[in-house]
């Protein structure tokens, strides 16, 4: 365990935040030992994975940061068509996806190039290009913080929704995800319907791509639209795409005939928050330290020298102007600490 560690390398916004205590966990034995320490028993905890979806709102974290760094990817079951693969929480997500694609396994390819770690992926049910983690998630193993007991969570028990799971609600801060089992297929149809993918493949004369070509296309699409966390501090999409009633959508469509939208559950329509933010005039806005990414308005960026509260302040202003203009409340998908 270390004291007074700067979390700058552990949060993708790149804010300078000092943690009172910090421990990196490499295996279950280390986690068991941690449970016996006074720091663990007395301090508040933060389970940190890749730090790609987190916003530290102050300069000091008054507690214990538990950084999950356990590694390993193994096949636990295989038959003619399906394979169950277990990945430890500390594995890098995009590297895991690359490996599965190289092995010819289908189920996570559209989630290529999403920065983060395996253990955090179920917490917010990561999703992109018409696929969500829940589609290939079989179960995960997690440790209850208060008792040290291990428990298996099935897909159903995780209560997945759009960027949601039980780990963000009833069980928030109560469990540490140790490993995730994925059920992947040796043969499956590729999901090519999402607008961006179709357009990219057509442009590159690849209407019938291989699994590897689809993976690489998605990496290229993301690179073109989203800032690289190694160069510009950000946490991917900052807000969730709001869901409105059909009635409200029809009103909006009268005023804005080109409004992009996706069907949601019955009688509901999902509207891209990036479009709303752009319409409200924020795309490319920036001050000395923070701003709105010029190629994708859903991404808030930190260009250096700023603080978490600068992003909090900017996000509130954006929420307010979207609400004033469209009567729609957008809510962050990023986790505020
Ligand atoms: N749009 C604009 N202006 C913008 C951004 C987007 O008009 O500045 C419009 C686009 O033209 C398009 C629509 O909004 O018609 C959707 O844009 P895009 O395809 O970029 O996707 P998104 O809805 O903005 C979501 C996810 C992303 C995911 C992409 C691709 C959420 C909150 N975000 O973004 O996830 O990569 O779809 O599937 O659902 C993340 O969660 O961190 C993330 C990056």
GROMACS .gro file of C-alpha atoms and ligand atoms in nm:
model
  381
    1UNK     CA    1   0.000   0.000   0.000
    2UNK     CA    2   0.121   0.348  -0.085
    3UNK     CA    3   0.021   0.680   0.063
    4UNK     CA    4  -0.042   1.013  -0.109
    5UNK     CA    5  -0.026   0.894  -0.468
    6UNK     CA    6  -0.108   1.121  -0.762
    7UNK     CA    7  -0.387   0.958  -0.965
    8UNK     CA    8  -0.305   1.154  -1.280
    9UNK     CA    9  -0.198   0.840  -1.472
   10UNK     CA   10  -0.507   0.655  -1.344
   11UNK     CA   11  -0.781   0.885  -1.474
   12UNK     CA   12  -0.824   0.942  -1.847
   13UNK     CA   13  -0.918   1.308  -1.795
   14UNK     CA   14  -0.563   1.340  -1.661
   15UNK     CA   15  -0.649   1.548  -1.354
   16UNK     CA   16  -0.400   1.579  -1.071
   17UNK     CA   17  -0.577   1.417  -0.778
   18UNK     CA   18  -0.402   1.294  -0.466
   19UNK     CA   19  -0.528   0.972  -0.307
   20UNK     CA   20  -0.473   0.924   0.066
   21UNK     CA   21  -0.402   0.551   0.015
   22UNK     CA   22  -0.353   0.346  -0.301
   23UNK     CA   23  -0.311  -0.027  -0.356
   24UNK     CA   24  -0.272  -0.227  -0.677
   25UNK     CA   25  -0.423  -0.576  -0.663
   26UNK     CA   26  -0.264  -0.848  -0.877
   27UNK     CA   27  -0.450  -1.157  -0.754
   28UNK     CA   28  -0.717  -1.287  -0.518
   29UNK     CA   29  -0.463  -1.355  -0.243
   30UNK     CA   30  -0.363  -0.988  -0.238
   31UNK     CA   31  -0.726  -0.887  -0.224
   32UNK     CA   32  -0.786  -1.122   0.073
   33UNK     CA   33  -0.486  -0.970   0.253
   34UNK     CA   34  -0.612  -0.619   0.183
   35UNK     CA   35  -0.940  -0.697   0.356
   36UNK     CA   36  -0.750  -0.743   0.684
   37UNK     CA   37  -0.570  -0.407   0.678
   38UNK     CA   38  -0.676  -0.115   0.902
   39UNK     CA   39  -0.685   0.115   0.599
   40UNK     CA   40  -0.937  -0.112   0.434
   41UNK     CA   41  -1.146  -0.140   0.749
   42UNK     CA   42  -1.145   0.231   0.834
   43UNK     CA   43  -1.134   0.427   0.510
   44UNK     CA   44  -1.386   0.476   0.232
   45UNK     CA   45  -1.301   0.286  -0.087
   46UNK     CA   46  -1.289   0.353  -0.455
   47UNK     CA   47  -1.251   0.057  -0.690
   48UNK     CA   48  -1.053   0.184  -0.984
   49UNK     CA   49  -1.030   0.002  -1.314
   50UNK     CA   50  -0.901   0.184  -1.623
   51UNK     CA   51  -1.023   0.522  -1.490
   52UNK     CA   52  -1.176   0.592  -1.832
   53UNK     CA   53  -1.523   0.679  -1.717
   54UNK     CA   54  -1.454   0.866  -1.399
   55UNK     CA   55  -1.446   1.233  -1.302
   56UNK     CA   56  -1.269   1.334  -0.984
   57UNK     CA   57  -1.452   1.646  -0.874
   58UNK     CA   58  -1.191   1.752  -0.617
   59UNK     CA   59  -0.811   1.744  -0.584
   60UNK     CA   60  -0.798   1.498  -0.295
   61UNK     CA   61  -0.951   1.155  -0.253
   62UNK     CA   62  -0.984   1.103   0.119
   63UNK     CA   63  -0.979   0.725   0.126
   64UNK     CA   64  -0.836   0.406  -0.022
   65UNK     CA   65  -0.812   0.354  -0.397
   66UNK     CA   66  -0.809  -0.015  -0.497
   67UNK     CA   67  -0.662  -0.051  -0.843
   68UNK     CA   68  -0.752  -0.382  -1.007
   69UNK     CA   69  -0.455  -0.517  -1.198
   70UNK     CA   70  -0.517  -0.894  -1.207
   71UNK     CA   71  -0.435  -1.052  -1.545
   72UNK     CA   72  -0.519  -1.364  -1.741
   73UNK     CA   73  -0.736  -1.483  -2.030
   74UNK     CA   74  -0.833  -1.851  -2.057
   75UNK     CA   75  -1.081  -2.073  -2.236
   76UNK     CA   76  -1.304  -2.248  -1.985
   77UNK     CA   77  -1.540  -2.429  -2.223
   78UNK     CA   78  -1.549  -2.506  -2.593
   79UNK     CA   79  -1.776  -2.698  -2.827
   80UNK     CA   80  -1.833  -2.701  -3.203
   81UNK     CA   81  -1.976  -2.354  -3.215
   82UNK     CA   82  -1.930  -2.179  -2.881
   83UNK     CA   83  -1.643  -2.087  -2.655
   84UNK     CA   84  -1.655  -1.951  -2.301
   85UNK     CA   85  -1.359  -1.725  -2.230
   86UNK     CA   86  -1.270  -1.599  -1.883
   87UNK     CA   87  -1.085  -1.268  -1.862
   88UNK     CA   88  -0.952  -1.124  -1.536
   89UNK     CA   89  -1.071  -0.775  -1.442
   90UNK     CA   90  -0.734  -0.605  -1.489
   91UNK     CA   91  -0.698  -0.707  -1.855
   92UNK     CA   92  -0.699  -0.421  -2.103
   93UNK     CA   93  -1.037  -0.421  -2.285
   94UNK     CA   94  -0.924  -0.330  -2.639
   95UNK     CA   95  -0.638  -0.584  -2.621
   96UNK     CA   96  -0.888  -0.852  -2.509
   97UNK     CA   97  -1.115  -0.772  -2.805
   98UNK     CA   98  -0.818  -0.787  -3.044
   99UNK     CA   99  -0.724  -1.131  -2.911
  100UNK     CA  100  -1.075  -1.268  -2.951
  101UNK     CA  101  -1.095  -1.137  -3.308
  102UNK     CA  102  -0.755  -1.292  -3.390
  103UNK     CA  103  -0.889  -1.626  -3.263
  104UNK     CA  104  -1.191  -1.585  -3.493
  105UNK     CA  105  -1.436  -1.552  -3.202
  106UNK     CA  106  -1.746  -1.339  -3.252
  107UNK     CA  107  -1.935  -1.138  -2.991
  108UNK     CA  108  -1.723  -0.841  -2.888
  109UNK     CA  109  -1.585  -0.713  -3.221
  110UNK     CA  110  -1.805  -0.400  -3.238
  111UNK     CA  111  -1.674  -0.304  -2.894
  112UNK     CA  112  -1.321  -0.273  -3.037
  113UNK     CA  113  -1.097   0.011  -2.928
  114UNK     CA  114  -1.307   0.123  -2.628
  115UNK     CA  115  -1.049   0.231  -2.372
  116UNK     CA  116  -1.074   0.064  -2.032
  117UNK     CA  117  -1.040  -0.266  -1.854
  118UNK     CA  118  -1.243  -0.585  -1.854
  119UNK     CA  119  -1.365  -0.542  -1.494
  120UNK     CA  120  -1.529  -0.207  -1.562
  121UNK     CA  121  -1.703  -0.316  -1.882
  122UNK     CA  122  -2.008  -0.475  -1.710
  123UNK     CA  123  -2.052  -0.188  -1.464
  124UNK     CA  124  -2.182   0.043  -1.732
  125UNK     CA  125  -2.261  -0.223  -1.993
  126UNK     CA  126  -2.033  -0.065  -2.252
  127UNK     CA  127  -2.180  -0.038  -2.598
  128UNK     CA  128  -2.102   0.079  -2.948
  129UNK     CA  129  -2.211   0.026  -3.310
  130UNK     CA  130  -2.519  -0.179  -3.233
  131UNK     CA  131  -2.358  -0.412  -2.977
  132UNK     CA  132  -2.349  -0.410  -2.599
  133UNK     CA  133  -2.140  -0.602  -2.351
  134UNK     CA  134  -2.453  -0.779  -2.224
  135UNK     CA  135  -2.489  -0.955  -2.563
  136UNK     CA  136  -2.184  -1.176  -2.494
  137UNK     CA  137  -2.166  -1.155  -2.114
  138UNK     CA  138  -2.227  -1.492  -1.949
  139UNK     CA  139  -2.140  -1.424  -1.585
  140UNK     CA  140  -1.887  -1.251  -1.364
  141UNK     CA  141  -1.718  -1.335  -1.039
  142UNK     CA  142  -1.719  -1.061  -0.776
  143UNK     CA  143  -1.617  -1.019  -0.414
  144UNK     CA  144  -1.849  -0.866  -0.159
  145UNK     CA  145  -1.649  -0.591   0.008
  146UNK     CA  146  -1.811  -0.618   0.350
  147UNK     CA  147  -1.765  -0.995   0.389
  148UNK     CA  148  -1.492  -1.100   0.143
  149UNK     CA  149  -1.730  -1.362   0.002
  150UNK     CA  150  -1.715  -1.451  -0.366
  151UNK     CA  151  -2.034  -1.449  -0.569
  152UNK     CA  152  -2.126  -1.529  -0.929
  153UNK     CA  153  -2.353  -1.281  -1.108
  154UNK     CA  154  -2.540  -1.420  -1.407
  155UNK     CA  155  -2.636  -1.197  -1.698
  156UNK     CA  156  -2.985  -1.161  -1.550
  157UNK     CA  157  -2.856  -1.078  -1.201
  158UNK     CA  158  -2.656  -0.787  -1.345
  159UNK     CA  159  -2.981  -0.614  -1.459
  160UNK     CA  160  -2.817  -0.465  -1.763
  161UNK     CA  161  -2.967  -0.163  -1.938
  162UNK     CA  162  -2.838   0.116  -2.162
  163UNK     CA  163  -2.508   0.206  -1.987
  164UNK     CA  164  -2.657   0.059  -1.670
  165UNK     CA  165  -2.619  -0.239  -1.439
  166UNK     CA  166  -2.691  -0.338  -1.080
  167UNK     CA  167  -2.332  -0.234  -0.998
  168UNK     CA  168  -2.423   0.131  -1.063
  169UNK     CA  169  -2.738   0.116  -0.850
  170UNK     CA  170  -2.840  -0.122  -0.567
  171UNK     CA  171  -2.492  -0.273  -0.542
  172UNK     CA  172  -2.291   0.044  -0.602
  173UNK     CA  173  -1.960   0.024  -0.413
  174UNK     CA  174  -2.051  -0.313  -0.262
  175UNK     CA  175  -1.871  -0.559  -0.492
  176UNK     CA  176  -1.534  -0.583  -0.665
  177UNK     CA  177  -1.551  -0.755  -1.003
  178UNK     CA  178  -1.270  -1.011  -1.026
  179UNK     CA  179  -1.327  -1.177  -1.364
  180UNK     CA  180  -1.579  -1.192  -1.647
  181UNK     CA  181  -1.688  -1.494  -1.854
  182UNK     CA  182  -1.790  -1.426  -2.214
  183UNK     CA  183  -1.982  -1.660  -2.438
  184UNK     CA  184  -1.845  -1.619  -2.789
  185UNK     CA  185  -1.925  -1.789  -3.120
  186UNK     CA  186  -1.699  -1.946  -3.378
  187UNK     CA  187  -1.951  -1.850  -3.646
  188UNK     CA  188  -2.196  -1.563  -3.641
  189UNK     CA  189  -2.336  -1.288  -3.859
  190UNK     CA  190  -2.149  -0.962  -3.833
  191UNK     CA  191  -2.347  -0.659  -3.716
  192UNK     CA  192  -2.297  -0.408  -3.993
  193UNK     CA  193  -2.620  -0.208  -3.973
  194UNK     CA  194  -2.505   0.090  -3.771
  195UNK     CA  195  -2.492   0.397  -3.999
  196UNK     CA  196  -2.126   0.479  -3.957
  197UNK     CA  197  -2.012   0.123  -4.023
  198UNK     CA  198  -2.220   0.086  -4.339
  199UNK     CA  199  -2.088   0.412  -4.479
  200UNK     CA  200  -1.724   0.332  -4.395
  201UNK     CA  201  -1.739  -0.016  -4.546
  202UNK     CA  202  -1.907   0.108  -4.865
  203UNK     CA  203  -1.646   0.380  -4.902
  204UNK     CA  204  -1.369   0.120  -4.870
  205UNK     CA  205  -1.539  -0.136  -5.099
  206UNK     CA  206  -1.573  -0.384  -4.814
  207UNK     CA  207  -1.945  -0.457  -4.810
  208UNK     CA  208  -1.874  -0.814  -4.691
  209UNK     CA  209  -1.588  -0.772  -4.445
  210UNK     CA  210  -1.416  -1.046  -4.247
  211UNK     CA  211  -1.428  -1.034  -3.867
  212UNK     CA  212  -1.080  -0.882  -3.864
  213UNK     CA  213  -1.169  -0.622  -4.128
  214UNK     CA  214  -1.477  -0.518  -3.930
  215UNK     CA  215  -1.266  -0.484  -3.614
  216UNK     CA  216  -1.011  -0.270  -3.797
  217UNK     CA  217  -1.284  -0.056  -3.957
  218UNK     CA  218  -1.433   0.018  -3.615
  219UNK     CA  219  -1.091   0.116  -3.481
  220UNK     CA  220  -1.049   0.355  -3.775
  221UNK     CA  221  -1.397   0.507  -3.727
  222UNK     CA  222  -1.331   0.563  -3.357
  223UNK     CA  223  -0.986   0.711  -3.422
  224UNK     CA  224  -1.139   0.959  -3.665
  225UNK     CA  225  -1.411   1.077  -3.424
  226UNK     CA  226  -1.285   1.036  -3.070
  227UNK     CA  227  -0.978   1.190  -2.910
  228UNK     CA  228  -0.690   0.963  -2.805
  229UNK     CA  229  -0.673   0.964  -2.424
  230UNK     CA  230  -0.293   0.957  -2.447
  231UNK     CA  231  -0.302   1.299  -2.608
  232UNK     CA  232  -0.619   1.475  -2.489
  233UNK     CA  233  -0.781   1.410  -2.152
  234UNK     CA  234  -1.138   1.281  -2.190
  235UNK     CA  235  -1.377   1.011  -2.074
  236UNK     CA  236  -1.547   0.916  -2.402
  237UNK     CA  237  -1.914   1.008  -2.418
  238UNK     CA  238  -1.978   1.236  -2.123
  239UNK     CA  239  -2.360   1.218  -2.135
  240UNK     CA  240  -2.602   0.940  -2.213
  241UNK     CA  241  -2.824   0.975  -2.516
  242UNK     CA  242  -3.163   1.085  -2.380
  243UNK     CA  243  -3.482   0.891  -2.442
  244UNK     CA  244  -3.799   1.095  -2.504
  245UNK     CA  245  -4.165   1.014  -2.561
  246UNK     CA  246  -4.291   0.977  -2.918
  247UNK     CA  247  -4.506   1.285  -2.859
  248UNK     CA  248  -4.211   1.500  -2.758
  249UNK     CA  249  -4.009   1.363  -3.049
  250UNK     CA  250  -4.283   1.449  -3.300
  251UNK     CA  251  -4.286   1.807  -3.173
  252UNK     CA  252  -3.909   1.830  -3.204
  253UNK     CA  253  -3.913   1.681  -3.554
  254UNK     CA  254  -4.153   1.954  -3.667
  255UNK     CA  255  -3.902   2.214  -3.553
  256UNK     CA  256  -3.593   2.020  -3.664
  257UNK     CA  257  -3.681   1.794  -3.959
  258UNK     CA  258  -3.326   1.650  -3.975
  259UNK     CA  259  -3.305   1.549  -3.609
  260UNK     CA  260  -3.121   1.212  -3.590
  261UNK     CA  261  -3.295   0.948  -3.379
  262UNK     CA  262  -3.313   0.577  -3.302
  263UNK     CA  263  -3.613   0.371  -3.196
  264UNK     CA  264  -3.604   0.274  -2.829
  265UNK     CA  265  -3.858   0.078  -2.626
  266UNK     CA  266  -4.218   0.107  -2.742
  267UNK     CA  267  -4.341   0.466  -2.770
  268UNK     CA  268  -3.994   0.605  -2.697
  269UNK     CA  269  -3.722   0.754  -2.913
  270UNK     CA  270  -3.352   0.796  -2.840
  271UNK     CA  271  -3.187   1.119  -2.954
  272UNK     CA  272  -2.809   1.160  -2.982
  273UNK     CA  273  -2.694   1.398  -2.709
  274UNK     CA  274  -2.401   1.493  -2.935
  275UNK     CA  275  -2.645   1.643  -3.186
  276UNK     CA  276  -2.835   1.835  -2.914
  277UNK     CA  277  -2.509   1.977  -2.775
  278UNK     CA  278  -2.388   2.073  -3.120
  279UNK     CA  279  -2.720   2.246  -3.200
  280UNK     CA  280  -2.693   2.434  -2.871
  281UNK     CA  281  -2.368   2.579  -3.005
  282UNK     CA  282  -2.113   2.400  -2.789
  283UNK     CA  283  -1.920   2.190  -3.040
  284UNK     CA  284  -1.556   2.302  -3.044
  285UNK     CA  285  -1.607   2.548  -2.756
  286UNK     CA  286  -1.312   2.567  -2.517
  287UNK     CA  287  -1.142   2.783  -2.259
  288UNK     CA  288  -0.786   2.759  -2.137
  289UNK     CA  289  -0.826   2.418  -1.974
  290UNK     CA  290  -1.142   2.238  -2.082
  291UNK     CA  291  -1.376   2.220  -2.377
  292UNK     CA  292  -1.608   2.028  -2.608
  293UNK     CA  293  -1.434   1.809  -2.866
  294UNK     CA  294  -1.451   1.960  -3.214
  295UNK     CA  295  -1.531   1.630  -3.392
  296UNK     CA  296  -1.784   1.486  -3.142
  297UNK     CA  297  -1.976   1.717  -2.912
  298UNK     CA  298  -2.058   1.436  -2.669
  299UNK     CA  299  -1.697   1.429  -2.555
  300UNK     CA  300  -1.573   1.683  -2.301
  301UNK     CA  301  -1.197   1.735  -2.302
  302UNK     CA  302  -0.926   1.851  -2.067
  303UNK     CA  303  -0.634   2.005  -2.252
  304UNK     CA  304  -0.416   2.044  -1.943
  305UNK     CA  305  -0.379   2.251  -1.628
  306UNK     CA  306  -0.747   2.220  -1.531
  307UNK     CA  307  -0.940   2.066  -1.246
  308UNK     CA  308  -1.231   1.828  -1.224
  309UNK     CA  309  -1.454   2.113  -1.113
  310UNK     CA  310  -1.393   2.288  -1.449
  311UNK     CA  311  -1.556   1.991  -1.620
  312UNK     CA  312  -1.838   1.986  -1.363
  313UNK     CA  313  -1.905   2.352  -1.434
  314UNK     CA  314  -1.894   2.307  -1.812
  315UNK     CA  315  -2.122   2.004  -1.798
  316UNK     CA  316  -2.380   2.200  -1.596
  317UNK     CA  317  -2.378   2.485  -1.847
  318UNK     CA  318  -2.426   2.240  -2.133
  319UNK     CA  319  -2.712   2.064  -1.952
  320UNK     CA  320  -2.880   2.396  -1.890
  321UNK     CA  321  -2.859   2.519  -2.246
  322UNK     CA  322  -2.981   2.186  -2.390
  323UNK     CA  323  -3.273   2.197  -2.147
  324UNK     CA  324  -3.358   2.559  -2.236
  325UNK     CA  325  -3.345   2.496  -2.608
  326UNK     CA  326  -3.503   2.151  -2.636
  327UNK     CA  327  -3.675   2.087  -2.303
  328UNK     CA  328  -3.462   1.772  -2.267
  329UNK     CA  329  -3.254   1.682  -1.964
  330UNK     CA  330  -2.928   1.510  -2.048
  331UNK     CA  331  -2.753   1.318  -1.772
  332UNK     CA  332  -2.386   1.223  -1.742
  333UNK     CA  333  -2.280   0.865  -1.808
  334UNK     CA  334  -1.945   0.944  -1.648
  335UNK     CA  335  -1.912   0.849  -1.282
  336UNK     CA  336  -1.855   1.151  -1.053
  337UNK     CA  337  -1.633   1.088  -0.748
  338LIG     N1  338  -2.392   1.393  -3.386
  338LIG     C1  339  -2.393   1.528  -3.415
  338LIG     N2  340  -2.297   1.607  -3.359
  338LIG     C2  341  -2.200   1.557  -3.279
  338LIG     C3  342  -2.200   1.421  -3.248
  338LIG     C4  343  -2.297   1.339  -3.303
  338LIG     O1  344  -2.477   1.576  -3.489
  338LIG     O2  345  -2.116   1.637  -3.235
  338LIG     C5  346  -2.491   1.306  -3.450
  338LIG     C6  347  -2.426   1.222  -3.559
  338LIG     O3  348  -2.426   1.289  -3.682
  338LIG     C7  349  -2.512   1.099  -3.564
  338LIG     C8  350  -2.558   1.085  -3.421
  338LIG     O4  351  -2.538   1.210  -3.358
  338LIG     O5  352  -2.625   1.119  -3.645
  338LIG     C9  353  -2.490   0.974  -3.346
  338LIG     O6  354  -2.350   0.999  -3.336
  338LIG     P1  355  -2.243   0.879  -3.315
  338LIG     O7  356  -2.266   0.773  -3.414
  338LIG     O8  357  -2.109   0.940  -3.305
  338LIG     O9  358  -2.283   0.813  -3.177
  338LIG     P2  359  -2.330   0.873  -3.038
  338LIG    O10  360  -2.473   0.840  -3.020
  338LIG    O11  361  -2.288   1.014  -3.026
  338LIG    C10  362  -2.287   0.650  -2.908
  338LIG    C11  363  -2.218   0.607  -2.783
  338LIG    C12  364  -2.067   0.596  -2.805
  338LIG    C13  365  -2.046   0.495  -2.917
  338LIG    C14  366  -2.119   0.544  -3.043
  338LIG    C15  367  -2.109   0.446  -3.156
  338LIG    C16  368  -2.352   0.688  -2.599
  338LIG    C17  369  -2.364   0.786  -2.488
  338LIG     N3  370  -2.245   0.700  -2.676
  338LIG    O12  371  -2.245   0.783  -2.938
  338LIG    O13  372  -2.009   0.546  -2.687
  338LIG    O14  373  -1.908   0.478  -2.944
  338LIG    O15  374  -2.259   0.561  -3.012
  338LIG    O16  375  -2.191   0.337  -3.133
  338LIG    O17  376  -2.438   0.602  -2.614
  338LIG    C18  377  -1.898   0.604  -2.484
  338LIG    O18  378  -1.993   0.556  -2.425
  338LIG    O19  379  -1.799   0.653  -2.422
  338LIG    C19  380  -1.899   0.609  -2.629
  338LIG    C20  381  -1.804   0.670  -2.700
   0.00000   0.00000   0.00000
